[in-house]
mmCIF file of C-alpha atoms in Angstrom:
data_model
loop_
_atom_site.group_PDB
_atom_site.id
_atom_site.type_symbol
_atom_site.label_atom_id
_atom_site.label_comp_id
_atom_site.label_asym_id
_atom_site.label_seq_id
_atom_site.Cartn_x
_atom_site.Cartn_y
_atom_site.Cartn_z
ATOM 1 C CA UNK A 1 -31.981 14.164 21.190
ATOM 2 C CA UNK A 2 -30.054 16.184 23.735
ATOM 3 C CA UNK A 3 -26.278 16.261 23.276
ATOM 4 C CA UNK A 4 -23.563 16.957 25.842
ATOM 5 C CA UNK A 5 -20.101 17.832 24.548
ATOM 6 C CA UNK A 6 -16.881 17.573 26.569
ATOM 7 C CA UNK A 7 -13.258 18.148 25.575
ATOM 8 C CA UNK A 8 -11.538 14.802 24.955
ATOM 9 C CA UNK A 9 -8.629 15.587 27.245
ATOM 10 C CA UNK A 10 -7.362 17.985 29.882
ATOM 11 C CA UNK A 11 -3.811 18.025 31.230
ATOM 12 C CA UNK A 12 -2.850 19.598 34.520
ATOM 13 C CA UNK A 13 0.198 19.735 36.778
ATOM 14 C CA UNK A 14 -0.060 18.489 40.368
ATOM 15 C CA UNK A 15 -1.303 21.201 42.718
ATOM 16 C CA UNK A 16 -2.921 23.184 39.912
ATOM 17 C CA UNK A 17 -6.590 23.489 38.982
ATOM 18 C CA UNK A 18 -8.348 21.406 36.326
ATOM 19 C CA UNK A 19 -11.530 22.642 34.707
ATOM 20 C CA UNK A 20 -13.675 20.278 32.647
ATOM 21 C CA UNK A 21 -16.500 21.734 30.605
ATOM 22 C CA UNK A 22 -19.763 20.161 29.507
ATOM 23 C CA UNK A 23 -21.651 21.973 26.786
ATOM 24 C CA UNK A 24 -25.335 21.594 26.006
ATOM 25 C CA UNK A 25 -28.222 23.698 24.766
ATOM 26 C CA UNK A 26 -29.452 25.756 27.748
ATOM 27 C CA UNK A 27 -27.801 23.280 30.106
ATOM 28 C CA UNK A 28 -28.099 25.920 32.833
ATOM 29 C CA UNK A 29 -31.776 24.999 33.119
ATOM 30 C CA UNK A 30 -30.935 21.380 33.962
ATOM 31 C CA UNK A 31 -29.310 19.637 36.910
ATOM 32 C CA UNK A 32 -25.852 18.366 35.988
ATOM 33 C CA UNK A 33 -24.098 15.430 37.596
ATOM 34 C CA UNK A 34 -20.439 14.452 37.276
ATOM 35 C CA UNK A 35 -18.727 11.057 37.505
ATOM 36 C CA UNK A 36 -15.134 9.985 37.859
ATOM 37 C CA UNK A 37 -14.113 6.669 36.320
ATOM 38 C CA UNK A 38 -10.738 5.021 36.771
ATOM 39 C CA UNK A 39 -9.580 2.173 34.516
ATOM 40 C CA UNK A 40 -11.373 -1.084 35.175
ATOM 41 C CA UNK A 41 -13.715 0.461 37.737
ATOM 42 C CA UNK A 42 -17.343 1.543 37.818
ATOM 43 C CA UNK A 43 -18.016 5.288 37.718
ATOM 44 C CA UNK A 44 -18.209 7.234 40.976
ATOM 45 C CA UNK A 45 -20.520 10.212 41.495
ATOM 46 C CA UNK A 46 -18.401 13.223 42.487
ATOM 47 C CA UNK A 47 -20.835 16.129 42.013
ATOM 48 C CA UNK A 48 -24.619 16.151 41.677
ATOM 49 C CA UNK A 49 -27.231 18.848 41.099
ATOM 50 C CA UNK A 50 -24.612 21.147 39.567
ATOM 51 C CA UNK A 51 -22.552 21.723 42.715
ATOM 52 C CA UNK A 52 -23.402 19.321 45.564
ATOM 53 C CA UNK A 53 -20.906 16.724 46.711
ATOM 54 C CA UNK A 54 -21.807 13.246 47.948
ATOM 55 C CA UNK A 55 -20.391 12.320 51.315
ATOM 56 C CA UNK A 56 -16.773 11.238 51.077
ATOM 57 C CA UNK A 57 -15.935 13.349 48.051
ATOM 58 C CA UNK A 58 -13.192 15.908 48.788
ATOM 59 C CA UNK A 59 -14.024 19.605 48.773
ATOM 60 C CA UNK A 60 -11.463 19.943 45.978
ATOM 61 C CA UNK A 61 -14.235 18.835 43.617
ATOM 62 C CA UNK A 62 -16.740 21.557 42.794
ATOM 63 C CA UNK A 63 -19.210 22.325 40.059
ATOM 64 C CA UNK A 64 -21.034 25.189 38.409
ATOM 65 C CA UNK A 65 -23.639 25.508 35.705
ATOM 66 C CA UNK A 66 -24.887 28.464 33.699
ATOM 67 C CA UNK A 67 -26.064 29.228 30.196
ATOM 68 C CA UNK A 68 -24.820 26.575 27.797
ATOM 69 C CA UNK A 69 -21.886 25.313 29.869
ATOM 70 C CA UNK A 70 -21.439 23.331 33.067
ATOM 71 C CA UNK A 71 -17.998 23.039 34.635
ATOM 72 C CA UNK A 72 -16.361 20.580 36.996
ATOM 73 C CA UNK A 73 -13.408 22.108 38.818
ATOM 74 C CA UNK A 74 -10.754 20.047 40.561
ATOM 75 C CA UNK A 75 -8.577 22.173 42.813
ATOM 76 C CA UNK A 76 -5.113 21.221 44.058
ATOM 77 C CA UNK A 77 -4.994 18.312 41.638
ATOM 78 C CA UNK A 78 -3.397 15.086 42.857
ATOM 79 C CA UNK A 79 -2.027 12.121 40.927
ATOM 80 C CA UNK A 80 -5.014 10.096 42.113
ATOM 81 C CA UNK A 81 -7.393 12.418 40.251
ATOM 82 C CA UNK A 82 -6.176 11.041 36.929
ATOM 83 C CA UNK A 83 -9.289 9.462 35.401
ATOM 84 C CA UNK A 84 -12.081 9.869 32.893
ATOM 85 C CA UNK A 85 -14.822 12.306 33.850
ATOM 86 C CA UNK A 86 -18.381 12.317 32.510
ATOM 87 C CA UNK A 87 -21.183 14.828 32.870
ATOM 88 C CA UNK A 88 -24.804 13.697 32.878
ATOM 89 C CA UNK A 89 -28.260 15.243 32.792
ATOM 90 C CA UNK A 90 -31.832 14.034 32.745
ATOM 91 C CA UNK A 91 -33.549 15.352 29.639
ATOM 92 C CA UNK A 92 -37.147 15.962 30.703
ATOM 93 C CA UNK A 93 -38.437 16.313 27.142
ATOM 94 C CA UNK A 94 -37.488 12.732 26.300
ATOM 95 C CA UNK A 95 -37.385 11.308 29.855
ATOM 96 C CA UNK A 96 -33.922 10.025 29.033
ATOM 97 C CA UNK A 97 -30.623 10.193 30.863
ATOM 98 C CA UNK A 98 -27.822 11.653 28.756
ATOM 99 C CA UNK A 99 -24.084 11.303 29.302
ATOM 100 C CA UNK A 100 -21.407 13.602 27.991
ATOM 101 C CA UNK A 101 -18.686 12.369 25.669
ATOM 102 C CA UNK A 102 -16.153 12.107 28.470
ATOM 103 C CA UNK A 103 -12.880 13.863 29.308
ATOM 104 C CA UNK A 104 -9.609 12.166 30.163
ATOM 105 C CA UNK A 105 -7.739 14.092 32.837
ATOM 106 C CA UNK A 106 -3.983 13.566 32.800
ATOM 107 C CA UNK A 107 -1.843 14.688 35.719
ATOM 108 C CA UNK A 108 1.549 15.703 34.361
ATOM 109 C CA UNK B 1 -25.385 0.547 52.898
ATOM 110 C CA UNK B 2 -26.937 -0.539 49.628
ATOM 111 C CA UNK B 3 -24.877 -2.640 47.234
ATOM 112 C CA UNK B 4 -25.674 -3.735 43.706
ATOM 113 C CA UNK B 5 -24.207 -7.085 42.708
ATOM 114 C CA UNK B 6 -24.369 -8.118 39.069
ATOM 115 C CA UNK B 7 -24.231 -11.505 37.403
ATOM 116 C CA UNK B 8 -21.058 -12.809 35.818
ATOM 117 C CA UNK B 9 -19.460 -12.375 32.422
ATOM 118 C CA UNK B 10 -21.198 -13.777 29.360
ATOM 119 C CA UNK B 11 -20.052 -14.871 25.904
ATOM 120 C CA UNK B 12 -22.807 -14.928 23.298
ATOM 121 C CA UNK B 13 -23.221 -15.691 19.613
ATOM 122 C CA UNK B 14 -24.466 -13.020 17.203
ATOM 123 C CA UNK B 15 -28.242 -13.060 16.987
ATOM 124 C CA UNK B 16 -28.748 -14.490 20.462
ATOM 125 C CA UNK B 17 -29.929 -12.765 23.653
ATOM 126 C CA UNK B 18 -28.342 -12.033 27.004
ATOM 127 C CA UNK B 19 -29.974 -11.368 30.377
ATOM 128 C CA UNK B 20 -27.950 -9.622 33.076
ATOM 129 C CA UNK B 21 -29.097 -9.427 36.678
ATOM 130 C CA UNK B 22 -28.475 -6.792 39.345
ATOM 131 C CA UNK B 23 -29.316 -7.723 42.942
ATOM 132 C CA UNK B 24 -29.676 -5.032 45.595
ATOM 133 C CA UNK B 25 -28.786 -5.698 49.201
ATOM 134 C CA UNK B 26 -28.723 -3.666 52.362
ATOM 135 C CA UNK B 27 -31.512 -1.183 51.739
ATOM 136 C CA UNK B 28 -34.736 -0.202 50.031
ATOM 137 C CA UNK B 29 -35.157 -1.477 46.490
ATOM 138 C CA UNK B 30 -38.600 -0.741 45.147
ATOM 139 C CA UNK B 31 -38.702 3.045 45.366
ATOM 140 C CA UNK B 32 -35.380 3.904 43.706
ATOM 141 C CA UNK B 33 -34.895 4.085 39.956
ATOM 142 C CA UNK B 34 -32.479 1.593 38.448
ATOM 143 C CA UNK B 35 -30.802 2.399 35.149
ATOM 144 C CA UNK B 36 -28.670 0.294 32.861
ATOM 145 C CA UNK B 37 -25.577 1.887 31.358
ATOM 146 C CA UNK B 38 -23.139 0.261 28.990
ATOM 147 C CA UNK B 39 -19.559 0.995 28.006
ATOM 148 C CA UNK B 40 -17.957 -0.481 24.904
ATOM 149 C CA UNK B 41 -14.195 -1.051 25.044
ATOM 150 C CA UNK B 42 -12.399 2.295 25.055
ATOM 151 C CA UNK B 43 -15.668 4.195 24.693
ATOM 152 C CA UNK B 44 -17.874 6.381 26.865
ATOM 153 C CA UNK B 45 -20.926 5.715 28.989
ATOM 154 C CA UNK B 46 -24.231 5.051 27.228
ATOM 155 C CA UNK B 47 -27.614 5.021 28.983
ATOM 156 C CA UNK B 48 -29.843 2.180 27.831
ATOM 157 C CA UNK B 49 -32.958 2.590 29.941
ATOM 158 C CA UNK B 50 -34.364 2.672 33.441
ATOM 159 C CA UNK B 51 -37.190 1.653 35.731
ATOM 160 C CA UNK B 52 -38.622 2.479 39.143
ATOM 161 C CA UNK B 53 -39.575 -0.969 40.488
ATOM 162 C CA UNK B 54 -42.629 0.170 42.457
ATOM 163 C CA UNK B 55 -44.105 1.716 39.296
ATOM 164 C CA UNK B 56 -43.018 -1.145 37.028
ATOM 165 C CA UNK B 57 -42.814 0.715 33.715
ATOM 166 C CA UNK B 58 -39.443 1.014 32.016
ATOM 167 C CA UNK B 59 -38.342 3.567 29.489
ATOM 168 C CA UNK B 60 -35.622 3.000 26.950
ATOM 169 C CA UNK B 61 -33.143 4.974 24.891
ATOM 170 C CA UNK B 62 -34.334 5.192 21.293
ATOM 171 C CA UNK B 63 -31.227 3.387 20.102
ATOM 172 C CA UNK B 64 -32.257 0.243 21.975
ATOM 173 C CA UNK B 65 -36.044 0.379 21.562
ATOM 174 C CA UNK B 66 -37.350 -3.016 20.548
ATOM 175 C CA UNK B 67 -34.154 -4.840 21.534
ATOM 176 C CA UNK B 68 -33.885 -4.201 25.274
ATOM 177 C CA UNK B 69 -36.211 -5.164 28.103
ATOM 178 C CA UNK B 70 -35.702 -4.022 31.697
ATOM 179 C CA UNK B 71 -37.644 -5.741 34.447
ATOM 180 C CA UNK B 72 -37.529 -6.123 38.204
ATOM 181 C CA UNK B 73 -38.453 -8.754 40.764
ATOM 182 C CA UNK B 74 -39.320 -6.978 43.993
ATOM 183 C CA UNK B 75 -39.447 -10.245 45.939
ATOM 184 C CA UNK B 76 -35.712 -10.729 45.386
ATOM 185 C CA UNK B 77 -34.714 -7.049 44.991
ATOM 186 C CA UNK B 78 -33.304 -7.835 41.582
ATOM 187 C CA UNK B 79 -33.335 -5.901 38.332
ATOM 188 C CA UNK B 80 -32.776 -7.488 34.942
ATOM 189 C CA UNK B 81 -31.683 -6.235 31.547
ATOM 190 C CA UNK B 82 -32.252 -8.422 28.517
ATOM 191 C CA UNK B 83 -30.750 -7.458 25.162
ATOM 192 C CA UNK B 84 -31.736 -9.394 22.057
ATOM 193 C CA UNK B 85 -30.476 -9.749 18.485
ATOM 194 C CA UNK B 86 -26.921 -9.342 19.708
ATOM 195 C CA UNK B 87 -24.222 -8.141 17.343
ATOM 196 C CA UNK B 88 -20.499 -7.618 17.783
ATOM 197 C CA UNK B 89 -21.059 -3.923 18.527
ATOM 198 C CA UNK B 90 -22.910 -4.931 21.707
ATOM 199 C CA UNK B 91 -19.651 -6.175 23.211
ATOM 200 C CA UNK B 92 -19.363 -4.000 26.298
ATOM 201 C CA UNK B 93 -19.408 -3.781 30.063
ATOM 202 C CA UNK B 94 -22.991 -3.418 31.280
ATOM 203 C CA UNK B 95 -23.631 -1.594 34.555
ATOM 204 C CA UNK B 96 -26.713 -1.173 36.674
ATOM 205 C CA UNK B 97 -26.893 2.035 38.688
ATOM 206 C CA UNK B 98 -29.287 3.421 41.300
ATOM 207 C CA UNK B 99 -30.685 6.924 41.346
ATOM 208 C CA UNK B 100 -29.803 8.920 44.440
ATOM 209 C CA UNK B 101 -33.380 9.998 45.203
ATOM 210 C CA UNK B 102 -36.520 8.008 45.855
ATOM 211 C CA UNK B 103 -39.320 7.902 43.299
ATOM 212 C CA UNK B 104 -37.467 10.194 40.889
ATOM 213 C CA UNK B 105 -35.481 9.684 37.708
ATOM 214 C CA UNK B 106 -33.324 12.775 37.852
ATOM 215 C CA UNK B 107 -30.022 10.988 37.385
ATOM 216 C CA UNK B 108 -27.252 11.277 39.952
ATOM 217 C CA UNK B 109 -26.416 7.588 40.157
ATOM 218 C CA UNK B 110 -24.793 7.183 43.552
ATOM 219 C CA UNK B 111 -24.599 3.388 43.613
ATOM 220 C CA UNK B 112 -23.280 1.241 40.761
ATOM 221 C CA UNK B 113 -22.938 -2.450 40.219
ATOM 222 C CA UNK B 114 -19.498 -3.879 39.527
ATOM 223 C CA UNK B 115 -20.255 -4.305 35.813
ATOM 224 C CA UNK B 116 -20.843 -7.374 33.655
ATOM 225 C CA UNK B 117 -18.718 -7.990 30.576
ATOM 226 C CA UNK B 118 -20.747 -9.251 27.629
ATOM 227 C CA UNK B 119 -18.769 -10.469 24.644
ATOM 228 C CA UNK B 120 -20.531 -11.124 21.346
ATOM 229 C CA UNK B 121 -18.481 -13.307 19.062
ATOM 230 C CA UNK B 122 -19.025 -16.085 16.582
#
């Protein structure tokens, strides 16, 4: 089955840039989606199809995808960005959705 | 705008079954894929399976094959997830989530239910 690997944690100072990676075999050939989840809340879609943002999501959230790594970038990080972040793809070979292992972003 | 409202928390005995509902309101139901995703305490998100109501056929993650059944009732715009042979490891929050695009299962879940806590304990 397809596996997505994320770093367990990323720490960043307010105003700086956080980059969260999502590794998978030839992930560049798939569409990657990213979710933000705060404690006790349902996940929220922040980036879809590698780099598109749903309405209402700040431009500070951006995504890229190439080769074996997809990246979610959060620019000008704010305290409110502290959350868990998950990448996700649809694996066409199995017709299954796959979530990454998750990354906890801590704002210092 | 579309909302997904799930049924309330459940406490179940090991070996029993649980059925969680997810009712859509405010928009089209039948042509959007609904997936079920669970999250054990302190753990990550885990996809269990999904269905496009108008097509009626669900597919399931291998881990849950034979134990999970996902169905829909188009007349009430409700999706259901039934998990059988419950064990303590099934204690989790169960979410339903809707795919962003019609008639496709490409992921990008833009609408989520509020979650249903299922506790399995003797």
